[in-house]
PDB file of N, CA and C in Angstrom:
ATOM      1  N   MET A 144      90.084 111.404 124.923  1.00 68.00           N
ATOM      2  CA  MET A 144      89.862 109.994 125.202  1.00 68.00           C
ATOM      3  C   MET A 144      90.330 109.162 124.009  1.00 68.00           C
ATOM      4  N   ALA A 145      91.121 108.155 124.268  1.00 86.00           N
ATOM      5  CA  ALA A 145      91.644 107.287 123.208  1.00 86.00           C
ATOM      6  C   ALA A 145      90.528 106.426 122.624  1.00 86.00           C
ATOM      7  N   ARG A 146      90.582 106.226 121.315  1.00 94.00           N
ATOM      8  CA  ARG A 146      89.590 105.365 120.678  1.00 94.00           C
ATOM      9  C   ARG A 146      89.955 103.915 120.932  1.00 94.00           C
ATOM     10  N   GLN A 147      88.928 103.093 121.022  1.00 97.00           N
ATOM     11  CA  GLN A 147      89.126 101.669 121.274  1.00 97.00           C
ATOM     12  C   GLN A 147      89.078 100.887 119.972  1.00 97.00           C
ATOM     13  N   CYS A 148      89.610  99.689 120.028  1.00 98.00           N
ATOM     14  CA  CYS A 148      89.585  98.760 118.907  1.00 98.00           C
ATOM     15  C   CYS A 148      88.134  98.508 118.482  1.00 98.00           C
ATOM     16  N   SER A 149      87.910  98.426 117.182  1.00 97.00           N
ATOM     17  CA  SER A 149      86.563  98.195 116.643  1.00 97.00           C
ATOM     18  C   SER A 149      86.089  96.757 116.784  1.00 97.00           C
ATOM     19  N   ARG A 150      86.999  95.824 117.074  1.00 97.00           N
ATOM     20  CA  ARG A 150      86.614  94.421 117.201  1.00 97.00           C
ATOM     21  C   ARG A 150      85.696  94.234 118.397  1.00 97.00           C
ATOM     22  N   SER A 151      84.654  93.477 118.202  1.00 96.00           N
ATOM     23  CA  SER A 151      83.665  93.221 119.245  1.00 96.00           C
ATOM     24  C   SER A 151      84.319  92.619 120.483  1.00 96.00           C
ATOM     25  N   GLY A 152      84.036  93.210 121.632  1.00 96.00           N
ATOM     26  CA  GLY A 152      84.539  92.700 122.900  1.00 96.00           C
ATOM     27  C   GLY A 152      85.951  93.136 123.254  1.00 96.00           C
ATOM     28  N   CYS A 153      86.610  93.897 122.390  1.00 97.00           N
ATOM     29  CA  CYS A 153      87.978  94.346 122.663  1.00 97.00           C
ATOM     30  C   CYS A 153      87.940  95.786 123.170  1.00 97.00           C
ATOM     31  N   SER A 154      88.551  96.030 124.298  1.00 96.00           N
ATOM     32  CA  SER A 154      88.572  97.385 124.861  1.00 96.00           C
ATOM     33  C   SER A 154      89.975  97.987 124.833  1.00 96.00           C
ATOM     34  N   THR A 155      90.874  97.361 124.080  1.00 98.00           N
ATOM     35  CA  THR A 155      92.244  97.851 123.956  1.00 98.00           C
ATOM     36  C   THR A 155      92.265  99.115 123.094  1.00 98.00           C
ATOM     37  N   PRO A 156      93.104 100.090 123.431  1.00 98.00           N
ATOM     38  CA  PRO A 156      93.195 101.302 122.604  1.00 98.00           C
ATOM     39  C   PRO A 156      93.620 100.969 121.170  1.00 98.00           C
ATOM     40  N   ALA A 157      93.015 101.654 120.217  1.00 98.00           N
ATOM     41  CA  ALA A 157      93.337 101.448 118.803  1.00 98.00           C
ATOM     42  C   ALA A 157      94.695 102.059 118.486  1.00 98.00           C
ATOM     43  N   SER A 158      95.426 101.421 117.564  1.00 97.00           N
ATOM     44  CA  SER A 158      96.736 101.940 117.166  1.00 97.00           C
ATOM     45  C   SER A 158      96.888 102.041 115.646  1.00 97.00           C
ATOM     46  N   MET A 159      95.875 101.592 114.901  1.00 97.00           N
ATOM     47  CA  MET A 159      95.926 101.651 113.441  1.00 97.00           C
ATOM     48  C   MET A 159      94.505 101.675 112.882  1.00 97.00           C
ATOM     49  N   THR A 160      94.381 102.049 111.617  1.00 98.00           N
ATOM     50  CA  THR A 160      93.075 102.118 110.962  1.00 98.00           C
ATOM     51  C   THR A 160      93.076 101.231 109.721  1.00 98.00           C
ATOM     52  N   LEU A 161      92.040 100.417 109.588  1.00 98.00           N
ATOM     53  CA  LEU A 161      91.868  99.530 108.438  1.00 98.00           C
ATOM     54  C   LEU A 161      90.778 100.102 107.541  1.00 98.00           C
ATOM     55  N   THR A 162      91.095 100.264 106.259  1.00 98.00           N
ATOM     56  CA  THR A 162      90.112 100.677 105.257  1.00 98.00           C
ATOM     57  C   THR A 162      90.211  99.698 104.090  1.00 98.00           C
ATOM     58  N   TYR A 163      89.213  99.706 103.241  1.00 97.00           N
ATOM     59  CA  TYR A 163      89.255  98.806 102.087  1.00 97.00           C
ATOM     60  C   TYR A 163      88.473  99.395 100.931  1.00 97.00           C
ATOM     61  N   GLN A 164      88.771  98.899  99.737  1.00 97.00           N
ATOM     62  CA  GLN A 164      88.034  99.274  98.538  1.00 97.00           C
ATOM     63  C   GLN A 164      87.594  97.973  97.877  1.00 97.00           C
ATOM     64  N   TYR A 165      86.321  97.696  97.995  1.00 96.00           N
ATOM     65  CA  TYR A 165      85.763  96.424  97.561  1.00 96.00           C
ATOM     66  C   TYR A 165      85.993  96.162  96.075  1.00 96.00           C
ATOM     67  N   ASN A 166      85.749  97.165  95.223  1.00 97.00           N
ATOM     68  CA  ASN A 166      85.846  96.936  93.776  1.00 97.00           C
ATOM     69  C   ASN A 166      87.284  96.707  93.299  1.00 97.00           C
ATOM     70  N   ARG A 167      88.287  97.090  94.103  1.00 97.00           N
ATOM     71  CA  ARG A 167      89.691  96.841  93.755  1.00 97.00           C
ATOM     72  C   ARG A 167      90.269  95.652  94.518  1.00 97.00           C
ATOM     73  N   SER A 168      89.485  95.067  95.409  1.00 97.00           N
ATOM     74  CA  SER A 168      89.924  93.920  96.223  1.00 97.00           C
ATOM     75  C   SER A 168      91.219  94.222  96.968  1.00 97.00           C
ATOM     76  N   VAL A 169      91.234  95.363  97.639  1.00 97.00           N
ATOM     77  CA  VAL A 169      92.423  95.768  98.383  1.00 97.00           C
ATOM     78  C   VAL A 169      92.012  96.352  99.737  1.00 97.00           C
ATOM     79  N   ALA A 170      92.816  96.068 100.748  1.00 97.00           N
ATOM     80  CA  ALA A 170      92.605  96.630 102.086  1.00 97.00           C
ATOM     81  C   ALA A 170      93.912  97.278 102.522  1.00 97.00           C
ATOM     82  N   TRP A 171      93.801  98.360 103.297  1.00 97.00           N
ATOM     83  CA  TRP A 171      94.971  99.093 103.746  1.00 97.00           C
ATOM     84  C   TRP A 171      94.983  99.208 105.259  1.00 97.00           C
ATOM     85  N   ILE A 172      96.156  99.087 105.825  1.00 97.00           N
ATOM     86  CA  ILE A 172      96.357  99.391 107.237  1.00 97.00           C
ATOM     87  C   ILE A 172      97.214 100.645 107.277  1.00 97.00           C
ATOM     88  N   ASP A 173      96.695 101.682 107.927  1.00 96.00           N
ATOM     89  CA  ASP A 173      97.382 102.967 108.035  1.00 96.00           C
ATOM     90  C   ASP A 173      97.577 103.333 109.496  1.00 96.00           C
ATOM     91  N   GLN A 174      98.375 104.376 109.729  1.00 95.00           N
ATOM     92  CA  GLN A 174      98.478 104.936 111.070  1.00 95.00           C
ATOM     93  C   GLN A 174      97.063 105.279 111.523  1.00 95.00           C
ATOM     94  N   LEU A 175      96.832 105.322 112.811  1.00 96.00           N
ATOM     95  CA  LEU A 175      95.517 105.660 113.341  1.00 96.00           C
ATOM     96  C   LEU A 175      95.115 107.036 112.829  1.00 96.00           C
ATOM     97  N   GLN A 176      93.962 107.120 112.175  1.00 94.00           N
ATOM     98  CA  GLN A 176      93.492 108.396 111.652  1.00 94.00           C
ATOM     99  C   GLN A 176      93.174 109.339 112.799  1.00 94.00           C
ATOM    100  N   SER A 177      93.328 110.628 112.546  1.00 92.00           N
ATOM    101  CA  SER A 177      93.127 111.612 113.612  1.00 92.00           C
ATOM    102  C   SER A 177      91.672 111.670 114.073  1.00 92.00           C
ATOM    103  N   GLU A 178      90.735 111.360 113.183  1.00 93.00           N
ATOM    104  CA  GLU A 178      89.314 111.370 113.548  1.00 93.00           C
ATOM    105  C   GLU A 178      88.665 110.060 113.130  1.00 93.00           C
ATOM    106  N   ARG A 179      87.650 109.671 113.867  1.00 93.00           N
ATOM    107  CA  ARG A 179      86.916 108.442 113.552  1.00 93.00           C
ATOM    108  C   ARG A 179      86.213 108.584 112.202  1.00 93.00           C
ATOM    109  N   ASP A 180      86.272 107.540 111.400  1.00 94.00           N
ATOM    110  CA  ASP A 180      85.622 107.496 110.093  1.00 94.00           C
ATOM    111  C   ASP A 180      84.635 106.336 110.115  1.00 94.00           C
ATOM    112  N   PRO A 181      83.357 106.587 109.802  1.00 94.00           N
ATOM    113  CA  PRO A 181      82.371 105.502 109.857  1.00 94.00           C
ATOM    114  C   PRO A 181      82.618 104.393 108.830  1.00 94.00           C
ATOM    115  N   HIS A 182      83.485 104.655 107.840  1.00 95.00           N
ATOM    116  CA  HIS A 182      83.776 103.656 106.808  1.00 95.00           C
ATOM    117  C   HIS A 182      85.114 102.955 107.039  1.00 95.00           C
ATOM    118  N   ALA A 183      85.705 103.145 108.218  1.00 98.00           N
ATOM    119  CA  ALA A 183      87.005 102.550 108.542  1.00 98.00           C
ATOM    120  C   ALA A 183      86.903 101.831 109.881  1.00 98.00           C
ATOM    121  N   TYR A 184      87.871 100.978 110.135  1.00 98.00           N
ATOM    122  CA  TYR A 184      87.904 100.218 111.383  1.00 98.00           C
ATOM    123  C   TYR A 184      89.195 100.536 112.126  1.00 98.00           C
ATOM    124  N   ASP A 185      89.069 101.011 113.341  1.00 98.00           N
ATOM    125  CA  ASP A 185      90.229 101.254 114.191  1.00 98.00           C
ATOM    126  C   ASP A 185      90.560  99.951 114.905  1.00 98.00           C
ATOM    127  N   LEU A 186      91.815  99.538 114.839  1.00 98.00           N
ATOM    128  CA  LEU A 186      92.226  98.255 115.417  1.00 98.00           C
ATOM    129  C   LEU A 186      93.370  98.439 116.405  1.00 98.00           C
ATOM    130  N   CYS A 187      93.405  97.567 117.402  1.00 98.00           N
ATOM    131  CA  CYS A 187      94.535  97.535 118.332  1.00 98.00           C
ATOM    132  C   CYS A 187      95.681  96.788 117.644  1.00 98.00           C
ATOM    133  N   GLU A 188      96.847  96.819 118.260  1.00 97.00           N
ATOM    134  CA  GLU A 188      98.025  96.158 117.689  1.00 97.00           C
ATOM    135  C   GLU A 188      97.780  94.662 117.472  1.00 97.00           C
ATOM    136  N   ARG A 189      97.178  94.010 118.442  1.00 97.00           N
ATOM    137  CA  ARG A 189      96.938  92.559 118.362  1.00 97.00           C
ATOM    138  C   ARG A 189      96.030  92.200 117.190  1.00 97.00           C
ATOM    139  N   HIS A 190      94.899  92.894 117.071  1.00 98.00           N
ATOM    140  CA  HIS A 190      93.969  92.573 115.992  1.00 98.00           C
ATOM    141  C   HIS A 190      94.505  93.026 114.632  1.00 98.00           C
ATOM    142  N   GLY A 191      95.258  94.108 114.604  1.00 96.00           N
ATOM    143  CA  GLY A 191      95.859  94.554 113.350  1.00 96.00           C
ATOM    144  C   GLY A 191      96.838  93.538 112.800  1.00 96.00           C
ATOM    145  N   LYS A 192      97.651  92.955 113.677  1.00 95.00           N
ATOM    146  CA  LYS A 192      98.634  91.948 113.245  1.00 95.00           C
ATOM    147  C   LYS A 192      97.959  90.674 112.758  1.00 95.00           C
ATOM    148  N   ARG A 193      96.771  90.391 113.261  1.00 96.00           N
ATOM    149  CA  ARG A 193      96.066  89.152 112.899  1.00 96.00           C
ATOM    150  C   ARG A 193      95.125  89.328 111.705  1.00 96.00           C
ATOM    151  N   THR A 194      95.060  90.528 111.149  1.00 96.00           N
ATOM    152  CA  THR A 194      94.137  90.810 110.051  1.00 96.00           C
ATOM    153  C   THR A 194      94.540  90.054 108.789  1.00 96.00           C
ATOM    154  N   THR A 195      93.564  89.393 108.191  1.00 95.00           N
ATOM    155  CA  THR A 195      93.762  88.718 106.907  1.00 95.00           C
ATOM    156  C   THR A 195      92.677  89.205 105.956  1.00 95.00           C
ATOM    157  N   VAL A 196      92.894  88.998 104.671  1.00 96.00           N
ATOM    158  CA  VAL A 196      91.907  89.406 103.670  1.00 96.00           C
ATOM    159  C   VAL A 196      91.458  88.176 102.892  1.00 96.00           C
ATOM    160  N   PRO A 197      90.316  88.274 102.215  1.00 95.00           N
ATOM    161  CA  PRO A 197      89.824  87.132 101.436  1.00 95.00           C
ATOM    162  C   PRO A 197      90.794  86.746 100.317  1.00 95.00           C
ATOM    163  N   SER A 198      90.686  85.523  99.861  1.00 95.00           N
ATOM    164  CA  SER A 198      91.498  85.031  98.752  1.00 95.00           C
ATOM    165  C   SER A 198      91.309  85.944  97.543  1.00 95.00           C
ATOM    166  N   GLY A 199      92.407  86.327  96.912  1.00 96.00           N
ATOM    167  CA  GLY A 199      92.343  87.209  95.753  1.00 96.00           C
ATOM    168  C   GLY A 199      92.466  88.682  96.110  1.00 96.00           C
ATOM    169  N   TRP A 200      92.431  88.992  97.400  1.00 97.00           N
ATOM    170  CA  TRP A 200      92.580  90.374  97.860  1.00 97.00           C
ATOM    171  C   TRP A 200      94.038  90.635  98.191  1.00 97.00           C
ATOM    172  N   ARG A 201      94.375  91.927  98.271  1.00 96.00           N
ATOM    173  CA  ARG A 201      95.705  92.369  98.654  1.00 96.00           C
ATOM    174  C   ARG A 201      95.590  93.178  99.941  1.00 96.00           C
ATOM    175  N   LEU A 202      96.492  92.964 100.871  1.00 96.00           N
ATOM    176  CA  LEU A 202      96.548  93.740 102.110  1.00 96.00           C
ATOM    177  C   LEU A 202      97.841  94.537 102.091  1.00 96.00           C
ATOM    178  N   GLU A 203      97.723  95.870 102.165  1.00 95.00           N
ATOM    179  CA  GLU A 203      98.896  96.740 102.138  1.00 95.00           C
ATOM    180  C   GLU A 203      99.030  97.454 103.473  1.00 95.00           C
ATOM    181  N   ASP A 204     100.191  97.332 104.073  1.00 94.00           N
ATOM    182  CA  ASP A 204     100.490  98.032 105.322  1.00 94.00           C
ATOM    183  C   ASP A 204     101.184  99.337 104.943  1.00 94.00           C
ATOM    184  N   ARG A 205     100.471 100.451 105.094  1.00 93.00           N
ATOM    185  CA  ARG A 205     101.008 101.745 104.679  1.00 93.00           C
ATOM    186  C   ARG A 205     101.459 102.594 105.866  1.00 93.00           C
ATOM    187  N   ARG A 206     101.600 101.955 107.027  1.00 90.00           N
ATOM    188  CA  ARG A 206     102.081 102.717 108.179  1.00 90.00           C
ATOM    189  C   ARG A 206     103.508 103.170 107.929  1.00 90.00           C
ATOM    190  N   ALA A 207     103.849 104.287 108.529  1.00 76.00           N
ATOM    191  CA  ALA A 207     105.187 104.860 108.347  1.00 76.00           C
ATOM    192  C   ALA A 207     106.247 103.892 108.841  1.00 76.00           C
ATOM    193  N   VAL A 208     107.244 103.728 108.041  1.00 69.00           N
ATOM    194  CA  VAL A 208     108.393 102.920 108.431  1.00 69.00           C
ATOM    195  C   VAL A 208     109.557 103.893 108.572  1.00 69.00           C
ATOM    196  N   TYR A 209     110.151 103.900 109.728  1.00 63.00           N
ATOM    197  CA  TYR A 209     111.239 104.833 109.975  1.00 63.00           C
ATOM    198  C   TYR A 209     112.556 104.219 109.523  1.00 63.00           C
ATOM    199  N   HIS A 210     113.291 104.981 108.762  1.00 53.00           N
ATOM    200  CA  HIS A 210     114.604 104.557 108.296  1.00 53.00           C
ATOM    201  C   HIS A 210     115.646 105.443 108.961  1.00 53.00           C
ATOM    202  N   PHE A 211     116.667 104.832 109.501  1.00 58.00           N
ATOM    203  CA  PHE A 211     117.751 105.592 110.094  1.00 58.00           C
ATOM    204  C   PHE A 211     118.763 105.891 109.000  1.00 58.00           C
ATOM    205  N   ILE A 212     119.079 107.147 108.853  1.00 59.00           N
ATOM    206  CA  ILE A 212     120.029 107.555 107.827  1.00 59.00           C
ATOM    207  C   ILE A 212     121.413 107.627 108.463  1.00 59.00           C
ATOM    208  N   THR A 213     122.336 106.906 107.865  1.00 57.00           N
ATOM    209  CA  THR A 213     123.710 106.925 108.381  1.00 57.00           C
ATOM    210  C   THR A 213     124.507 107.891 107.523  1.00 57.00           C
ATOM    211  N   PRO A 214     125.198 108.815 108.145  1.00 61.00           N
ATOM    212  CA  PRO A 214     125.975 109.775 107.349  1.00 61.00           C
ATOM    213  C   PRO A 214     127.029 109.056 106.509  1.00 61.00           C
ATOM    214  N   ASN A 215     127.189 109.519 105.311  1.00 59.00           N
ATOM    215  CA  ASN A 215     128.189 108.964 104.405  1.00 59.00           C
ATOM    216  C   ASN A 215     129.561 109.495 104.820  1.00 59.00           C
ATOM    217  N   ARG A 216     130.517 108.612 104.953  1.00 57.00           N
ATOM    218  CA  ARG A 216     131.857 109.037 105.368  1.00 57.00           C
ATOM    219  C   ARG A 216     132.514 109.936 104.328  1.00 57.00           C
ATOM    220  N   LEU A 217     132.053 109.892 103.099  1.00 57.00           N
ATOM    221  CA  LEU A 217     132.649 110.718 102.053  1.00 57.00           C
ATOM    222  C   LEU A 217     131.989 112.089 101.951  1.00 57.00           C
ATOM    223  N   ALA A 218     130.883 112.273 102.649  1.00 54.00           N
ATOM    224  CA  ALA A 218     130.187 113.559 102.584  1.00 54.00           C
ATOM    225  C   ALA A 218     131.073 114.645 103.189  1.00 54.00           C
ATOM    226  N   GLY A 219     131.094 115.791 102.553  1.00 52.00           N
ATOM    227  CA  GLY A 219     131.981 116.852 103.015  1.00 52.00           C
ATOM    228  C   GLY A 219     131.270 117.826 103.826  1.00 52.00           C
TER     229      GLY A 219
END
């Protein structure tokens, strides 16, 4: 069974996980964790895109970014 978004009233399937470290004033958005963590928030795409952090905090999106590698014409 797919996990749902942690936002109240949202029943959309979660697609990412939000965690934070209060003493460093940083929050991270990662790929959806394989298991539910009571200290993290699973978010749907809509709520993940709308996530903001308090003034003075940093928000880092650590989800995998796929890069297409183009073969070098000089490669032998």
